[in-house]
XYZ file of C-alpha atoms in Angstrom:
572
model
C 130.338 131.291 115.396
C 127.440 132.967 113.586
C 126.279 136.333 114.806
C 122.139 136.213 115.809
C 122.154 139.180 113.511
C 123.395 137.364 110.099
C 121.277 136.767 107.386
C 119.900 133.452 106.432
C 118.131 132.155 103.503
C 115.137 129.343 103.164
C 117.695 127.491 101.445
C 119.837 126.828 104.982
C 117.068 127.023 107.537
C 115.280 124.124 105.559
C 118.808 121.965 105.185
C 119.485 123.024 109.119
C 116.185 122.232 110.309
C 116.545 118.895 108.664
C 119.590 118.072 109.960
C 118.461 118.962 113.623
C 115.692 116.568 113.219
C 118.131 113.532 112.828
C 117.833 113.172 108.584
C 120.723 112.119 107.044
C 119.951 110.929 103.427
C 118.833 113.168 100.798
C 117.541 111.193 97.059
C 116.532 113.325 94.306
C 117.268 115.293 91.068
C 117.740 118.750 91.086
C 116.840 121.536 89.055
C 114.686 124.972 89.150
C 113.911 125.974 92.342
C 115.820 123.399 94.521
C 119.824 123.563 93.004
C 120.441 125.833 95.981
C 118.790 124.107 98.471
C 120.289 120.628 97.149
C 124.107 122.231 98.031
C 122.543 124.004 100.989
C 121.734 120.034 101.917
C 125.241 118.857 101.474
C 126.419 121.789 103.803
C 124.643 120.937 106.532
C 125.847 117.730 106.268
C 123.232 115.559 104.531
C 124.037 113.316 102.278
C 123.178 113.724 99.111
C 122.617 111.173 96.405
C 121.868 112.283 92.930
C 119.837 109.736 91.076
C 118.382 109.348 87.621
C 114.479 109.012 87.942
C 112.431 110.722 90.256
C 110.064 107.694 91.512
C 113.827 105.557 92.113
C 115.155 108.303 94.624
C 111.646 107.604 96.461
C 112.034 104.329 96.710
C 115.441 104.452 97.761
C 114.734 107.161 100.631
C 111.747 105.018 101.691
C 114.038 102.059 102.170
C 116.416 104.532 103.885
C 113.488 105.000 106.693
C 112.849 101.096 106.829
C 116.493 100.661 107.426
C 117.033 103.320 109.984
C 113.403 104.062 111.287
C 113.930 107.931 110.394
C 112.671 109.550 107.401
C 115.122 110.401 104.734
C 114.285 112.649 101.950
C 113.046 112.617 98.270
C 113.547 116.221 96.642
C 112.260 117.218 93.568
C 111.706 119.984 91.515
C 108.211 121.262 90.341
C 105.031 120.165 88.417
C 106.485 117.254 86.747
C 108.800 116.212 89.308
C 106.973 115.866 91.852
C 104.302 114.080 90.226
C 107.171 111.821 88.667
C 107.247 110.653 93.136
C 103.530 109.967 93.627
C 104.359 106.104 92.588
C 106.446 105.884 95.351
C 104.544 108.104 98.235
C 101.953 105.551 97.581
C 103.841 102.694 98.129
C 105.616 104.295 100.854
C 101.934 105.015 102.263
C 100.686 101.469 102.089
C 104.153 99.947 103.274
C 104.315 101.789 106.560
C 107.417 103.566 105.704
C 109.115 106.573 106.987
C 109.894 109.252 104.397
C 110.095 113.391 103.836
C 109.301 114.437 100.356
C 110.603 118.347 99.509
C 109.064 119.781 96.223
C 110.025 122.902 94.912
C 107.013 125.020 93.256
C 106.742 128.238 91.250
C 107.024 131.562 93.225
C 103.767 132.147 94.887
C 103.405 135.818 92.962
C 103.249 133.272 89.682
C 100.495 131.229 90.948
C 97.439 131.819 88.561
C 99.114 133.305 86.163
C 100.257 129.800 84.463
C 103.853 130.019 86.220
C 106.650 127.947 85.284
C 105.327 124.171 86.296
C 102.619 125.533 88.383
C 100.971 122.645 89.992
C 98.507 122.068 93.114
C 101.020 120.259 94.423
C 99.919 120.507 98.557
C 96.382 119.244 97.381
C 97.730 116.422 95.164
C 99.804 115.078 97.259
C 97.449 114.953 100.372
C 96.224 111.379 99.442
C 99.508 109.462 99.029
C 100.963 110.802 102.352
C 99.871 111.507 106.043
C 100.806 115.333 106.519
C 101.232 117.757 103.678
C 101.309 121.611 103.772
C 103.633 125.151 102.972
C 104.997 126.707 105.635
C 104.008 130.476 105.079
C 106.394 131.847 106.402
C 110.621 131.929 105.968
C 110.231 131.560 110.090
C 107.946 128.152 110.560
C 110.078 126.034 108.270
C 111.650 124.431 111.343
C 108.098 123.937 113.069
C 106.675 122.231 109.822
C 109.852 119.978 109.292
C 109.643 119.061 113.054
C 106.066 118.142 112.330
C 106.326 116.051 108.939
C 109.360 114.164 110.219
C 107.482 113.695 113.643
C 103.954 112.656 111.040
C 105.940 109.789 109.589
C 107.827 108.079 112.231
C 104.684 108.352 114.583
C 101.923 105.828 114.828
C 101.920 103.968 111.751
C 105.029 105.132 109.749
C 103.837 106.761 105.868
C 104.881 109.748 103.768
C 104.702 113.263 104.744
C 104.975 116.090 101.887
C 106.582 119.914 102.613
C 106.255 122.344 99.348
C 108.437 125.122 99.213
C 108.387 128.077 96.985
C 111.308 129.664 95.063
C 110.286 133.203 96.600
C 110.239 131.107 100.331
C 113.623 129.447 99.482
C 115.497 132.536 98.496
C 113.877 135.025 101.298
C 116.284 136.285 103.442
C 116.101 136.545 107.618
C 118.371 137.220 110.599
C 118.842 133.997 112.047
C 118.407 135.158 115.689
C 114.831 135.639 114.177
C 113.795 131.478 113.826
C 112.858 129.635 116.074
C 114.099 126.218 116.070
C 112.270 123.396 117.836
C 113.670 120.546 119.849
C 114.710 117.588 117.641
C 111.630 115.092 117.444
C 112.238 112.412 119.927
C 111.438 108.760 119.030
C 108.018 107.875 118.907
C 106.741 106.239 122.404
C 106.403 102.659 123.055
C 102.892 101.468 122.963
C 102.248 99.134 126.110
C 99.288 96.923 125.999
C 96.261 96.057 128.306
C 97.048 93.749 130.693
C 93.549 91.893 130.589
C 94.166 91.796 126.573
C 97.490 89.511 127.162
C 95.771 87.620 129.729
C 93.258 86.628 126.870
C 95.425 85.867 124.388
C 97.369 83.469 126.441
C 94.702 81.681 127.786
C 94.026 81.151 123.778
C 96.859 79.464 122.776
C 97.174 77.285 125.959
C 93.975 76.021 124.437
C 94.898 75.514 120.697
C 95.493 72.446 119.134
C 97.075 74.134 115.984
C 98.850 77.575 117.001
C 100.820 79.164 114.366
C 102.799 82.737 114.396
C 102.545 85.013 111.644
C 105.036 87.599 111.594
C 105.078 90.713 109.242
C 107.506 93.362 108.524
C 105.713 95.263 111.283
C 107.920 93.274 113.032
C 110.920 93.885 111.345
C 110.564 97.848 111.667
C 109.550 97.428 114.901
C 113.221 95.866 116.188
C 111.097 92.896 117.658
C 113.379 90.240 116.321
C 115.237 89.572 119.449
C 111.292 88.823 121.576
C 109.824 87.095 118.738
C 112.678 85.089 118.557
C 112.314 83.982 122.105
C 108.316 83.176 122.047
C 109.203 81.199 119.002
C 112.285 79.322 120.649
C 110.461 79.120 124.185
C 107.156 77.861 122.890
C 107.921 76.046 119.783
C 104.683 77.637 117.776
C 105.470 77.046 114.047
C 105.955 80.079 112.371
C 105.630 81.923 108.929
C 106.817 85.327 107.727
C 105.355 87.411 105.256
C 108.234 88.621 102.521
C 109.326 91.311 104.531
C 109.132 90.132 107.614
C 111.624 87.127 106.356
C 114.518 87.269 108.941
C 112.725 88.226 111.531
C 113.069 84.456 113.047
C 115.464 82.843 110.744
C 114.197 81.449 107.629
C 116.734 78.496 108.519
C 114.669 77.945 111.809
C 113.459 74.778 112.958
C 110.054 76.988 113.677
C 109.865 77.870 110.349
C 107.184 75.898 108.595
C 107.048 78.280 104.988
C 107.526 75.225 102.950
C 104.229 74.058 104.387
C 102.667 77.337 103.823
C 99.736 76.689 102.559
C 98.423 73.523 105.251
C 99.646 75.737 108.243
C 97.553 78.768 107.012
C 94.371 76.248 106.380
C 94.509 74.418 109.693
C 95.833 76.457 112.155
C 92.889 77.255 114.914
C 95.038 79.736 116.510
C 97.051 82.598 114.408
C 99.131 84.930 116.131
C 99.319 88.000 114.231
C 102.508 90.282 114.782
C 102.509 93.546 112.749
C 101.145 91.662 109.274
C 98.038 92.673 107.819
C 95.083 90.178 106.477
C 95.298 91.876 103.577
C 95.561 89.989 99.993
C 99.081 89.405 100.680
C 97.319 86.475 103.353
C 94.260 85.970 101.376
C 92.278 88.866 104.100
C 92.269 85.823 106.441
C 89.399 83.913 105.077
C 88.195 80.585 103.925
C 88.583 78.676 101.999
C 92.852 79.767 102.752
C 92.533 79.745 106.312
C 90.335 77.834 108.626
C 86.420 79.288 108.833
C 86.781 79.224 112.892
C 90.388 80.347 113.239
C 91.062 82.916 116.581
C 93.129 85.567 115.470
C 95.429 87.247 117.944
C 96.279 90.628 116.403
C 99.054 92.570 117.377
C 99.380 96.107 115.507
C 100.785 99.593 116.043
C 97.351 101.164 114.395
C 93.793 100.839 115.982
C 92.239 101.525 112.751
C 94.229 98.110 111.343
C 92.164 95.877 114.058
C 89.468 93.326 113.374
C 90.477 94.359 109.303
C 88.746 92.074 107.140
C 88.239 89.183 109.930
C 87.049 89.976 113.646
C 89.897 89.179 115.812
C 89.587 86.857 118.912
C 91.960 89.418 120.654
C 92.994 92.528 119.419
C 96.406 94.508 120.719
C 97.034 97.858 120.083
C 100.810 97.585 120.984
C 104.484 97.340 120.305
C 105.128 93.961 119.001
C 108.612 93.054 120.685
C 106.538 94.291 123.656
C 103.918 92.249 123.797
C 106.098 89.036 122.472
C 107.894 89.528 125.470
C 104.784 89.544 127.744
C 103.571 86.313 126.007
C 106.678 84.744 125.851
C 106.822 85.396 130.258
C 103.780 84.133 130.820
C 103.681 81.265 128.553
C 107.166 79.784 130.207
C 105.449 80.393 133.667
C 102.734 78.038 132.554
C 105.230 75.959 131.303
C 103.237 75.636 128.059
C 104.718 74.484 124.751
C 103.506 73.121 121.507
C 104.252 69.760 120.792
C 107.234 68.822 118.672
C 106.142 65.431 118.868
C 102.264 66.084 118.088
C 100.035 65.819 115.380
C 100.169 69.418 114.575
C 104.169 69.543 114.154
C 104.345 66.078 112.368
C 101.746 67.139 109.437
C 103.767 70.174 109.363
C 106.537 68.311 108.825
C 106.088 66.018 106.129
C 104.108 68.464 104.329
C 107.505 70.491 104.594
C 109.563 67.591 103.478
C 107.118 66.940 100.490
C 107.170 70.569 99.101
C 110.801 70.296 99.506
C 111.808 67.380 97.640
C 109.208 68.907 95.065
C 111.422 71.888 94.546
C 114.794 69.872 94.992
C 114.321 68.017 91.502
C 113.572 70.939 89.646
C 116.299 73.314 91.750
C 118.930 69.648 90.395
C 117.698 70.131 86.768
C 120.528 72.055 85.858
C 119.375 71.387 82.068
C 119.183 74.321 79.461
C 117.465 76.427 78.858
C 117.469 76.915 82.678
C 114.274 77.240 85.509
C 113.956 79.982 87.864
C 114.406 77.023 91.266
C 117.798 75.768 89.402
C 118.992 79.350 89.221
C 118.476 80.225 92.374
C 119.747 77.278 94.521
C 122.594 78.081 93.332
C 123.019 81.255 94.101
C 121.790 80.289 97.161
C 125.067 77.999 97.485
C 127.413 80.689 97.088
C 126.022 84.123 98.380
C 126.922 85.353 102.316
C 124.266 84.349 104.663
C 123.870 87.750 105.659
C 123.632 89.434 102.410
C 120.897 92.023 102.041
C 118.453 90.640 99.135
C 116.555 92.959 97.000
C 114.400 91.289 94.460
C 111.597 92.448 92.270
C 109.557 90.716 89.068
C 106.333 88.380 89.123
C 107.975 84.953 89.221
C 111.635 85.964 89.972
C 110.418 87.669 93.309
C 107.882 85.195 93.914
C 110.193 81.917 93.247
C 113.123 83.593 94.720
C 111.226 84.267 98.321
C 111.121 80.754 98.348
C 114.343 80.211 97.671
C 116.650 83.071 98.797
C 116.630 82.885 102.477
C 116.941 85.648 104.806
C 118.451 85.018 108.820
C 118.332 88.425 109.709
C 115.617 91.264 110.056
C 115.581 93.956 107.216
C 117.472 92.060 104.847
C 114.588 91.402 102.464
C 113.621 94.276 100.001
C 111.070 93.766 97.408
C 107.935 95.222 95.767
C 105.888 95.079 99.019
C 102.347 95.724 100.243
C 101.653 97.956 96.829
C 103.181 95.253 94.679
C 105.134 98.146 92.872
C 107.592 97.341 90.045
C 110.440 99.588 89.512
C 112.260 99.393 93.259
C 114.805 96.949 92.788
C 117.799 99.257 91.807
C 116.402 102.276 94.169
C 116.254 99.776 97.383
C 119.438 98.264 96.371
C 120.861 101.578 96.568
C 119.643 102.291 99.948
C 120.842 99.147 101.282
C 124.198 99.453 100.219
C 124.690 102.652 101.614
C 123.341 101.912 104.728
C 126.105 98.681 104.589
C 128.243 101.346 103.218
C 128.061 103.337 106.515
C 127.312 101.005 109.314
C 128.534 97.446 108.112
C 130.968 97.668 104.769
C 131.673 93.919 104.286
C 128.003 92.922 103.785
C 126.888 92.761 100.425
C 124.004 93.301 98.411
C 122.478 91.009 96.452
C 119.746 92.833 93.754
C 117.668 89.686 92.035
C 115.561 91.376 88.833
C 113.095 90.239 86.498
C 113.738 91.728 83.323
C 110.793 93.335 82.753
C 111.379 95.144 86.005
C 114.711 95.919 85.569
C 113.429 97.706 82.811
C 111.687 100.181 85.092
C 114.490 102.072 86.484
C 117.904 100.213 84.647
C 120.040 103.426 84.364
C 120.532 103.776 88.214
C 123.238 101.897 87.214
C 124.982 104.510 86.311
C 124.317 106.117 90.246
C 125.699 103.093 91.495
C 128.607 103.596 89.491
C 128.740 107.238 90.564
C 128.847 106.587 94.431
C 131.269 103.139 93.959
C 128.499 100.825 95.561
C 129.682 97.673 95.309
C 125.514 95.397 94.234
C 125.679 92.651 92.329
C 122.588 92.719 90.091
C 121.620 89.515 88.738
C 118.949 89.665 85.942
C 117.093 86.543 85.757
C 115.699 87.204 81.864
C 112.936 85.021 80.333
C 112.674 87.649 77.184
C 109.279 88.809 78.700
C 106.225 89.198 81.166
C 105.500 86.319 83.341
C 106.392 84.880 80.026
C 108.688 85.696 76.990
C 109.185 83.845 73.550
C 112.343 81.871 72.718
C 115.139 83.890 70.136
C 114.023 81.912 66.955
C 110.107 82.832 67.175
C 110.972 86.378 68.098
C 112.704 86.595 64.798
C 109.893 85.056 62.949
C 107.633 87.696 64.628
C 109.931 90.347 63.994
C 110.164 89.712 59.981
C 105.874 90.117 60.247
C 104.722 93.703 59.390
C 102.924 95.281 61.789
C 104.481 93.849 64.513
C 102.321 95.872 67.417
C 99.516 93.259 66.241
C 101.128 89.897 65.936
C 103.696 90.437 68.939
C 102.315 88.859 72.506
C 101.947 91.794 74.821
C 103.885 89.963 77.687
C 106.706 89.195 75.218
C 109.924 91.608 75.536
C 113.170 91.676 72.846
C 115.217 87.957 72.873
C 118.341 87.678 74.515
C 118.834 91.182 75.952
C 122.301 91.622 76.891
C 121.632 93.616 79.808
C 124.862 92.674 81.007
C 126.452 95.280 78.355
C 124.959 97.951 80.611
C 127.934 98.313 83.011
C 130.609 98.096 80.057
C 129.493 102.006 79.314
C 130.644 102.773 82.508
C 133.997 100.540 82.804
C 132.792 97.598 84.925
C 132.486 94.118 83.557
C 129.150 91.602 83.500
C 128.468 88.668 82.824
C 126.289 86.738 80.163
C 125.404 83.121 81.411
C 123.429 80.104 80.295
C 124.470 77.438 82.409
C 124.648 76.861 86.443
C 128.795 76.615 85.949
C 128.991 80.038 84.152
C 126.456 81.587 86.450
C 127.882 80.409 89.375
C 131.586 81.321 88.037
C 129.911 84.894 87.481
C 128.602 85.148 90.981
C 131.623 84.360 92.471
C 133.738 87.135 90.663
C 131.010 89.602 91.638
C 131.106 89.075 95.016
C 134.760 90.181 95.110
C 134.510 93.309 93.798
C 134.190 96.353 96.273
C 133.829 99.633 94.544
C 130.900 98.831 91.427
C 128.429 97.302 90.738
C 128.133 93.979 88.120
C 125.536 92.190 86.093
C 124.906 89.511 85.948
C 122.521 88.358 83.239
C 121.236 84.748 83.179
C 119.048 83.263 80.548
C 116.545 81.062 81.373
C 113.497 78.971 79.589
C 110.891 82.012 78.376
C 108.617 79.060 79.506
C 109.549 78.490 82.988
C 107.138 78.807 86.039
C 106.351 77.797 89.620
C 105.393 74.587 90.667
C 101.918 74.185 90.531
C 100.559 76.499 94.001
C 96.968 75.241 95.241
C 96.200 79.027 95.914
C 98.197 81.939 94.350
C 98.887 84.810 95.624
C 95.964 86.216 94.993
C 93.085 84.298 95.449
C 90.594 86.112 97.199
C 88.162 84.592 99.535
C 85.024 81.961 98.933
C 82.323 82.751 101.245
């Protein structure tokens, strides 16, 4: 056992403290001050993950906190390296997510003197995250690492920023002399007013039109198992945002998302759980939704109420919580929405129309391929409880549609921020987490190829820690749009190519699946549904790398025609 009188360094009280406060993942890429504190980090029993770009090991310790609902860390060196995360505190910020970033910074005696990297880095990071500060002293480390992990996991979840010195890191204490706090116990469930539920049941007794909107509030929140059962007991149609996909199965009978668009317009009753009327649903406006729809709005942050549209009822709560209490009272009623009604049958065959829409052109197997063709059939062979990362404009749009999610959390994709450049981070995250608490699920990482193009050489991590994703790259040769291989050679022979060359267009038939040859593993270049599916197949069975799969499709292809995008903004 140690001695109260042994010395101790920055370097261990820091990894210590974080370890007593439940972390367990550690993302970054090490260098001058942290190297010590990195292998302090592994000591204490962290895990450590060494990746290749500073904004991937943010996203992939932000997914870490979605997944486990505590904060891992993102720790980076100085100046550059820290400003290299601010990408991905931001979207950690705006997605509600748990996460720790550690920066090391020049030795406070350099400071105004132009030290090595020196950077304001406490003041610059203050907007992207919800706590940021320097312990000043070797002694409060623990006190400021209890706070900034308690900062992001309390209220509404965000980024939290700790800067440490090299001259703080390397100082020297007897260990008898910190104090360590009591770990940071999980934040309190939010009850809500009694009176408020009353409300908001009388509301949807009296709609015509109820509909349930769930959000990845939802999904963070562990709700699934109470929204489940106000969505079974009631029968209220019901539509997820991206993330919150899985909370109530995507193959649901409640699920109306292939009628998207006429459930959002005529529902008179929306009942908002942990989703935001943000662009992502139009800010809850005409002409998308109905001028006099009642909004029911259930989130974890006050400040988030009445946002953009005055809610009917607002709840500051829990959201499994207050399912449950509408769920009780609703049954006791004995109230239900109509599966025979009008409400359920327009839902209905507008679902079946949309459907059949997207069947002929998911059955045009014809090449060049289309994004729906692609992935139906991946659809046909992947496990139903794979984990599905996906990022690009089309490829993540398309393949929300497509791709279906039945459980909670299994849905990873550029979010709230609309931030390109997560894919291989989040798929990272996810498979460790499978890699730790469920090893036979896989992980299924859908890319654009513009976005893959973001952060591609996490391959090689993958590789590194044997985790097992199969990344499919779904390449058009572009940006939304790309040109076909013989008039990207045409360009190409033009001079001056930076004026003649389309900004959205990227280089023709990219084999992106030669990527994973540098490091041993094998991919796959495929044209047609046969090959692709062939491809998929072999993937799946491998356990201990991760594969390519790179699929060429028509540089033209698009969505079916959408009546509102994603974002169209409101008509007063």
């Amino acid at each position: 056992m140690s001695d109260s009188n042994d010395e101790i360094d920055g370097n261990q009280i820091l990894a210590e403290s974080l370890k007593s406060q439940g972390v367990e993942y550690v993302f970054g890429i090490v260098g001058i001050p942290v190297i010590e504190l990195s292998m302090a980090m592994q000591q204490a029993g962290l895990h450590y993950v060494g990746m290749r770009n500073e904004q991937a090991a943010c996203y992939a310790a932000q997914a870490i906190g979605y997944l486990t609902s505590k904060p891992a860390v993102c720790l980076v060196v100085s100046g550059p390296g820290l400003l290299h995360v601010y990408g991905g505190m931001a979207n950690a910020k705006v997605n509600c997510w748990p996460l720790l970033v550690i920066g090391g910074s020049c030795p406070e005696d350099h400071e105004g003197l132009g030290g090595f990297q020196e950077c304001r880095q406490v003041q610059l990071s203050q907007p992207y995250c919800k706590y940021s500060a320097r312990p000043p002293t070797v002694q409060l480390i623990p006190q400021h690492v209890e706070q900034a992990v308690r900062a992001s996991t309390y209220g509404r979840p965000g980024a939290c920023y700790l800067d440490f010195p090299a001259n703080l890191l390397t100082a020297r204490i007897e260990r008898g002399s910190v104090s360590n706090p009591h770990p940071c116990p999980p934040p309190p469930v939010l009850w809500p007013a009694p009176h408020l539920i009353k409300q908001a049941v009388a509301a949807i007794r009296k709609s015509a039109r109820p509909l349930v909107i769930v959000g990845k509030g939802a999904a963070y929140s562990r709700s699934e198992a109470a929204v489940r059962r106000l969505v079974g007991s009631t029968r209220i149609p019901v539509l997820a945002t991206p993330m919150g996909k899985g909370v109530v199965s995507d193959s649901s009978p409640h699920s109306v998302a292939s009628a998207r668009t006429l459930a959002l317009q005529h529902a008179d009753t929306i009942v908002l759980l942990g989703a935001r009327l943000n662009w992502m649903l139009h800010f809850g406006r005409p002409p998308r939704f109905n001028k006099d729809v009642f909004v029911i709005q259930v989130d974890l942050c006050a400040e988030e109420l009445n946002n953009s549209v005055t809610a009917g009822v607002a709840i500051q709560a829990d959201v499994g919580v207050v399912a449950t209490q509408l769920c009780d009272q609703l049954v006791e009623a004995a109230w239900s929405c109509d599966k025979g009604g009008i409400w359920w049958s327009e839902l209905i065959n507008k679902c079946r129309s949309n459907q059949e829409t997207v069947e002929k052109m998911a059955k045009d197997i014809s090449v060049p391929l289309n994004y729906y063709t692609v992935f139906h059939h991946i659809q046909q062979i992947i496990p139903k409880d794979c984990m599905i990362v996906s990022e690009g404009a089309n490829t993540m749009d398309i393949g929300r549609s497509v791709l279906l999610n039945e459980l909670p959390r299994h849905r990873l994709d550029a979010g709230t921020f609309g931030t390109m450049g997560v894919g291989p981070g989040f798929a990272i995250a996810a498979a460790l987490w499978c890699q730790y608490y469920q090893p036979d699920k896989r992980v299924l990482c859908v890319e654009g190829d513009s976005a893959f193009g973001f952060s591609g050489m996490e391959v090689e991590t993958m590789f590194r820690y044997k985790l097992p994703i199969t990344i499919v790259v779904v390449n058009n040769n572009g940006i939304y749009s790309g040109l076909d291989s013989e008039t990207w050679k045409e360009l190409q022979q033009m001079p001056e190519t930076a004026k003649v060359l389309p900004p959205t267009s990227l280089s023709a038939s990219v084999r992106y699946d030669k990527m994973v040859e540098m490091f041993g593993g094998q991919g796959y270049f495929c044209q047609t549904i046969p090959e692709l599916q062939s491809a998929l197949r072999s993937a799946l069975t491998v356990r201990d790398q991760p594969t390519i799969i790179n699929v060429m499709i028509n540089p033209s292809a698009d969505r079916k025609p959408q009546n509102f995008n994603w974002l169209t903004t409101s008509k007063l």
